[in-house]
Amino acid sequence: MGQCVTKCKNPSSTLGSKNGESGSKSHSKRSAVHKDDRGSACGKSSGDILVNGTKKTDAAVESSQPPTFSGDTKKDPVSNAEESSLQRIEELFRRYKDEREDAILEEGMERFCNDLCVDPTEFKVLVLAWKFQAATMCKFTRKEFFEGCKAINADSIDSICARFSSLLNEAKQEDKFKDLYRFTFQFGLDSEEGQRSLHREIAIALWKLVFTQNKPPILDQWLHFLTENPSGIKGISRDTWNMFLNFTQVIGPDLSNYSEDEAWPSLFDTFVEWEMERRKKEEETKCVMCLDTEGLCVEEQT
C-alpha cells in the first residue's frame, strides 16, 4: 500500500475579488459626495435657482441627508477574513507542493503528515483524505487541498490538528461511516491505470484501516480467509467491497444466519464454507487433545 494513505484534486485560485469591488465602489461614492459639496459651494445663484437648475431649498435638503450606500459595509471584514484564510491555505499548500507539479505528492505528503504528528498509514490520514475528497493515494491536488481545508474550517497545521477529534467522532456516525467506507474503495484504486478492482493486498490493508474505530467480529476471519487463499482471489470488486459492510451488519459472528440463496457475492459463499470447515477442524483438534489429556490422567491414576 506504500507509505501513504492520502489524496487530492485541483482548485481554482481566483480568490478575494470582493475586496477589490468594495474598494472601487467606496471610492466612486466618495467622489460623488465631493462633487455634491463643490456644486453647492461654488454654484452661482439666479434667484432661488442654482447653475444646474436645482432649487436652493432642494439642495439644502439633499445636503442635510447622509449619503446612502448600496453595498453592505459589514461584509468587508468577513471578506477580508476569508481572503486572509485563503492566503494562509495557499502558503500551507506551497510549503508541501511538488516543485514541478501543482500538487502535494508522496514526499510532500510525508512532510505534511510529520508536521501533523501522524503516520501516513494512520486512520486519521484516511479520514482527512475523505474530507478532502482525495482521488489518489499519497496525493493532494490544489483543488482538493483548498476545498478540504475550507470544508473542515482549517487553514494551518494547528487548526487541522485541532479538527481531528471532531472528524473521528463524525466518522463514527452510521451514515458518515458508510460514506467513508465507500470512499475508501475508490481511494485505493490507481485511477491513472484505470483500475476497477482493488489488489488483494491493498484491500486487506484498507479493510484493517477503515474499521479502526468499529471493528466487526468477523473481520479477522475474513482477512485470514483472504490471506490464506491468494491464488483464488485476484482482486476485490466494488460490489464485494460494498456488500461486506452489509455482511458485517446482518450476519452474526457464528455465520448461522447466512444463506447462499440470498444475493451475496459468490466470494462470500466461498468464505462461509471455508470458515465453517476451518472451525470444524479446530473443534475436532480440540476434542482429540482433550481425549489425549483425559487418557493421560487415567493412566496416571492407575
XYZ file of C-alpha atoms in Angstrom:
302
model
C 0.000 0.000 0.000
C 3.055 2.221 0.127
C 3.696 4.630 2.947
C 0.781 6.925 2.328
C -2.953 6.618 2.659
C -3.946 10.082 1.247
C -5.151 12.028 -1.935
C -6.271 15.368 -3.631
C -7.837 17.468 -6.517
C -7.166 20.816 -8.401
C -8.932 24.022 -7.204
C -9.330 27.347 -8.890
C -7.284 30.114 -7.316
C -9.422 33.150 -8.244
C -9.652 34.433 -4.698
C -10.543 37.669 -2.910
C -12.368 39.605 -5.675
C -14.886 41.064 -3.197
C -12.289 43.326 -1.636
C -11.379 44.984 -4.924
C -15.027 45.540 -5.780
C -15.927 47.106 -2.450
C -12.852 49.326 -2.600
C -13.698 50.730 -6.058
C -17.337 51.225 -5.101
C -16.500 53.181 -1.948
C -14.024 55.315 -3.917
C -16.644 56.218 -6.524
C -19.112 57.044 -3.759
C -16.607 59.351 -2.040
C -16.010 61.110 -5.349
C -19.768 61.602 -5.769
C -20.033 63.161 -2.296
C -17.164 65.548 -3.011
C -18.779 66.617 -6.277
C -22.019 67.461 -4.479
C -20.102 69.571 -1.939
C -18.314 71.512 -4.669
C -21.585 72.018 -6.595
C -23.406 73.563 -3.619
C -20.431 75.688 -2.541
C -19.446 77.021 -5.960
C -22.819 77.268 -7.744
C -23.824 80.859 -8.723
C -27.427 81.762 -7.951
C -30.041 83.287 -10.171
C -32.766 83.956 -7.643
C -33.514 80.632 -5.931
C -32.065 78.602 -8.790
C -28.504 77.238 -8.891
C -26.493 76.945 -12.104
C -27.514 73.319 -12.535
C -31.193 74.200 -12.266
C -31.678 72.890 -8.729
C -33.600 74.981 -6.241
C -31.658 76.095 -3.183
C -34.242 74.572 -0.883
C -33.918 71.185 -2.608
C -30.146 71.348 -2.463
C -30.293 72.103 1.236
C -32.487 69.079 1.871
C -30.199 66.804 -0.159
C -27.069 68.052 1.570
C -28.637 67.501 5.007
C -29.307 63.817 4.245
C -26.465 61.328 4.928
C -25.046 59.606 1.817
C -26.575 56.217 1.094
C -24.523 53.119 0.136
C -25.904 50.250 -1.866
C -23.312 47.797 -0.529
C -23.309 46.293 2.966
C -20.205 47.616 4.697
C -20.471 44.828 7.280
C -19.378 42.348 4.623
C -15.924 43.880 4.253
C -14.480 42.364 7.485
C -15.918 38.969 6.534
C -14.457 39.025 3.044
C -11.137 40.218 4.437
C -11.126 37.325 6.905
C -11.934 34.848 4.130
C -9.204 36.261 1.938
C -6.680 36.051 4.794
C -7.681 32.424 5.419
C -7.285 31.575 1.733
C -3.863 33.188 1.735
C -2.834 31.031 4.701
C -4.115 27.917 2.897
C -2.106 28.968 -0.161
C 1.043 29.347 1.958
C 0.396 25.959 3.579
C -0.124 24.300 0.199
C 3.064 25.837 -1.238
C 5.028 24.528 1.737
C 4.382 20.929 0.681
C 3.641 21.066 -3.055
C 5.885 19.420 -5.610
C 8.377 21.629 -7.449
C 7.172 20.523 -10.883
C 3.530 19.586 -10.346
C 0.876 21.796 -8.760
C 0.017 19.137 -6.179
C 1.277 17.624 -2.949
C 2.897 14.306 -3.843
C 4.406 11.482 -1.770
C 7.425 13.379 -0.444
C 5.362 16.450 0.440
C 2.683 14.212 1.947
C 5.217 12.648 4.288
C 6.375 16.092 5.448
C 2.757 17.187 5.830
C 1.986 14.127 7.983
C 5.153 14.642 10.042
C 4.104 18.215 10.800
C 0.644 16.938 11.768
C 2.336 14.356 14.044
C 0.528 11.465 12.352
C 1.719 8.399 10.484
C 0.812 8.386 6.760
C -0.838 4.983 7.226
C -2.913 6.147 10.217
C -6.713 6.224 10.275
C -6.659 9.996 10.844
C -4.999 10.460 7.450
C -7.675 8.359 5.753
C -10.377 10.486 7.399
C -8.589 13.655 6.291
C -8.352 12.316 2.726
C -12.089 11.571 2.895
C -12.904 15.135 3.969
C -10.606 16.456 1.226
C -12.285 14.047 -1.250
C -8.858 12.984 -2.451
C -8.817 10.949 -5.643
C -5.434 9.240 -5.293
C -3.286 7.843 -2.507
C -0.272 9.941 -1.492
C -1.523 12.981 -3.394
C -3.486 16.163 -2.750
C -4.242 18.341 -5.750
C -4.600 22.077 -5.279
C -8.394 21.908 -5.522
C -8.655 19.029 -3.053
C -6.399 20.774 -0.560
C -8.182 24.133 -0.752
C -11.711 22.709 -0.737
C -10.782 20.259 2.024
C -9.332 22.934 4.295
C -12.421 25.055 3.763
C -14.682 22.055 4.466
C -13.081 21.432 7.865
C -12.634 25.172 8.542
C -8.857 24.969 8.959
C -6.019 26.949 7.421
C -2.960 25.910 9.425
C -1.233 22.827 10.830
C -2.513 23.642 14.323
C -6.104 24.140 13.193
C -6.071 20.874 11.192
C -4.749 19.021 14.246
C -7.480 20.615 16.340
C -10.140 19.204 13.982
C -9.035 15.563 14.250
C -11.130 14.807 17.341
C -14.377 16.035 15.778
C -13.552 14.318 12.468
C -13.036 10.977 14.213
C -16.344 11.387 16.035
C -18.046 12.233 12.757
C -16.672 9.041 11.218
C -18.423 7.022 13.959
C -21.867 8.108 12.743
C -23.502 5.319 10.741
C -24.312 7.347 7.631
C -20.951 9.139 7.674
C -19.043 5.892 8.132
C -20.873 4.348 5.192
C -19.759 7.282 3.060
C -16.180 6.960 4.359
C -16.236 3.202 3.746
C -17.342 3.582 0.116
C -14.851 6.405 -0.421
C -12.051 4.128 0.783
C -12.549 1.695 -2.094
C -12.210 4.427 -4.720
C -9.301 5.891 -2.782
C -7.406 2.608 -3.042
C -7.711 2.340 -6.829
C -4.982 3.507 -9.169
C -7.078 5.875 -11.283
C -4.217 6.524 -13.709
C -4.144 2.830 -14.599
C -7.922 2.664 -14.832
C -8.271 0.022 -12.105
C -11.764 -1.242 -11.386
C -10.925 -3.632 -8.545
C -8.567 -3.498 -5.578
C -5.489 -5.681 -5.383
C -5.981 -8.266 -2.648
C -3.129 -6.895 -0.503
C -4.396 -3.328 -0.795
C -7.941 -4.405 0.073
C -6.751 -6.248 3.187
C -4.769 -3.198 4.354
C -7.672 -0.827 3.701
C -10.188 -3.073 5.479
C -7.959 -3.079 8.550
C -7.619 0.680 8.329
C -11.223 1.719 7.687
C -12.518 -0.462 10.564
C -10.060 1.062 13.055
C -12.794 2.536 15.258
C -15.530 -0.096 14.850
C -14.020 -3.482 14.125
C -16.692 -6.103 13.290
C -16.326 -9.518 14.994
C -15.992 -11.378 11.677
C -13.226 -9.151 10.261
C -10.250 -11.217 11.427
C -11.712 -14.442 9.965
C -12.481 -12.672 6.686
C -8.968 -11.267 6.356
C -7.479 -14.626 7.333
C -9.510 -16.229 4.548
C -8.247 -13.686 2.019
C -4.652 -14.182 3.177
C -4.815 -17.983 3.053
C -6.350 -18.103 -0.447
C -4.137 -15.851 -2.588
C -4.353 -17.959 -5.740
C -8.149 -17.977 -5.822
C -8.613 -14.255 -5.122
C -7.062 -11.914 -7.654
C -8.898 -8.740 -6.674
C -11.818 -7.252 -4.774
C -14.613 -5.696 -6.817
C -16.589 -2.626 -5.774
C -19.690 -4.780 -5.251
C -17.826 -7.173 -2.938
C -16.319 -4.275 -1.007
C -19.672 -2.517 -0.531
C -21.556 -5.695 0.327
C -19.045 -6.695 3.005
C -20.222 -3.781 5.142
C -23.788 -5.138 4.858
C -22.465 -8.603 5.631
C -20.892 -7.423 8.909
C -24.151 -5.717 9.927
C -26.540 -8.552 9.039
C -24.651 -11.834 9.519
C -23.790 -12.914 13.052
C -20.277 -13.980 14.112
C -21.290 -17.661 14.123
C -22.454 -17.326 10.457
C -25.532 -19.412 11.283
C -27.952 -16.998 9.594
C -26.035 -16.884 6.322
C -27.891 -18.241 3.308
C -26.442 -18.911 -0.131
C -29.899 -18.330 -1.568
C -29.637 -14.624 -0.815
C -27.963 -12.237 -3.249
C -24.489 -12.241 -1.719
C -21.322 -12.154 -3.847
C -20.033 -15.642 -4.624
C -16.844 -14.903 -2.688
C -18.938 -14.764 0.489
C -20.275 -18.257 -0.224
C -16.719 -19.498 -0.525
C -15.690 -17.694 2.650
C -18.529 -19.096 4.767
C -17.880 -22.634 3.518
C -14.143 -22.263 4.172
C -14.649 -20.740 7.622
C -17.170 -23.364 8.747
C -14.807 -26.124 7.645
C -11.927 -24.435 9.470
C -13.980 -24.208 12.663
C -14.989 -27.858 12.360
C -11.371 -28.955 12.093
C -10.467 -26.727 15.012
C -13.145 -28.339 17.175
C -12.006 -31.824 16.175
C -8.438 -30.950 17.106
C -9.573 -29.682 20.485
C -11.535 -32.873 21.098
C -8.543 -35.050 20.264
C -6.368 -33.021 22.593
C -8.959 -33.342 25.356
C -9.165 -37.128 24.890
C -5.395 -37.409 24.978
C -5.306 -35.357 28.167
C -8.023 -37.477 29.776
C -6.181 -40.642 28.770
C -3.006 -39.428 30.419
C -4.957 -38.562 33.547
C -6.465 -42.105 33.703
C -3.050 -43.741 33.230
C -1.556 -41.632 35.998
C -4.376 -42.580 38.352
C -3.921 -46.309 37.701
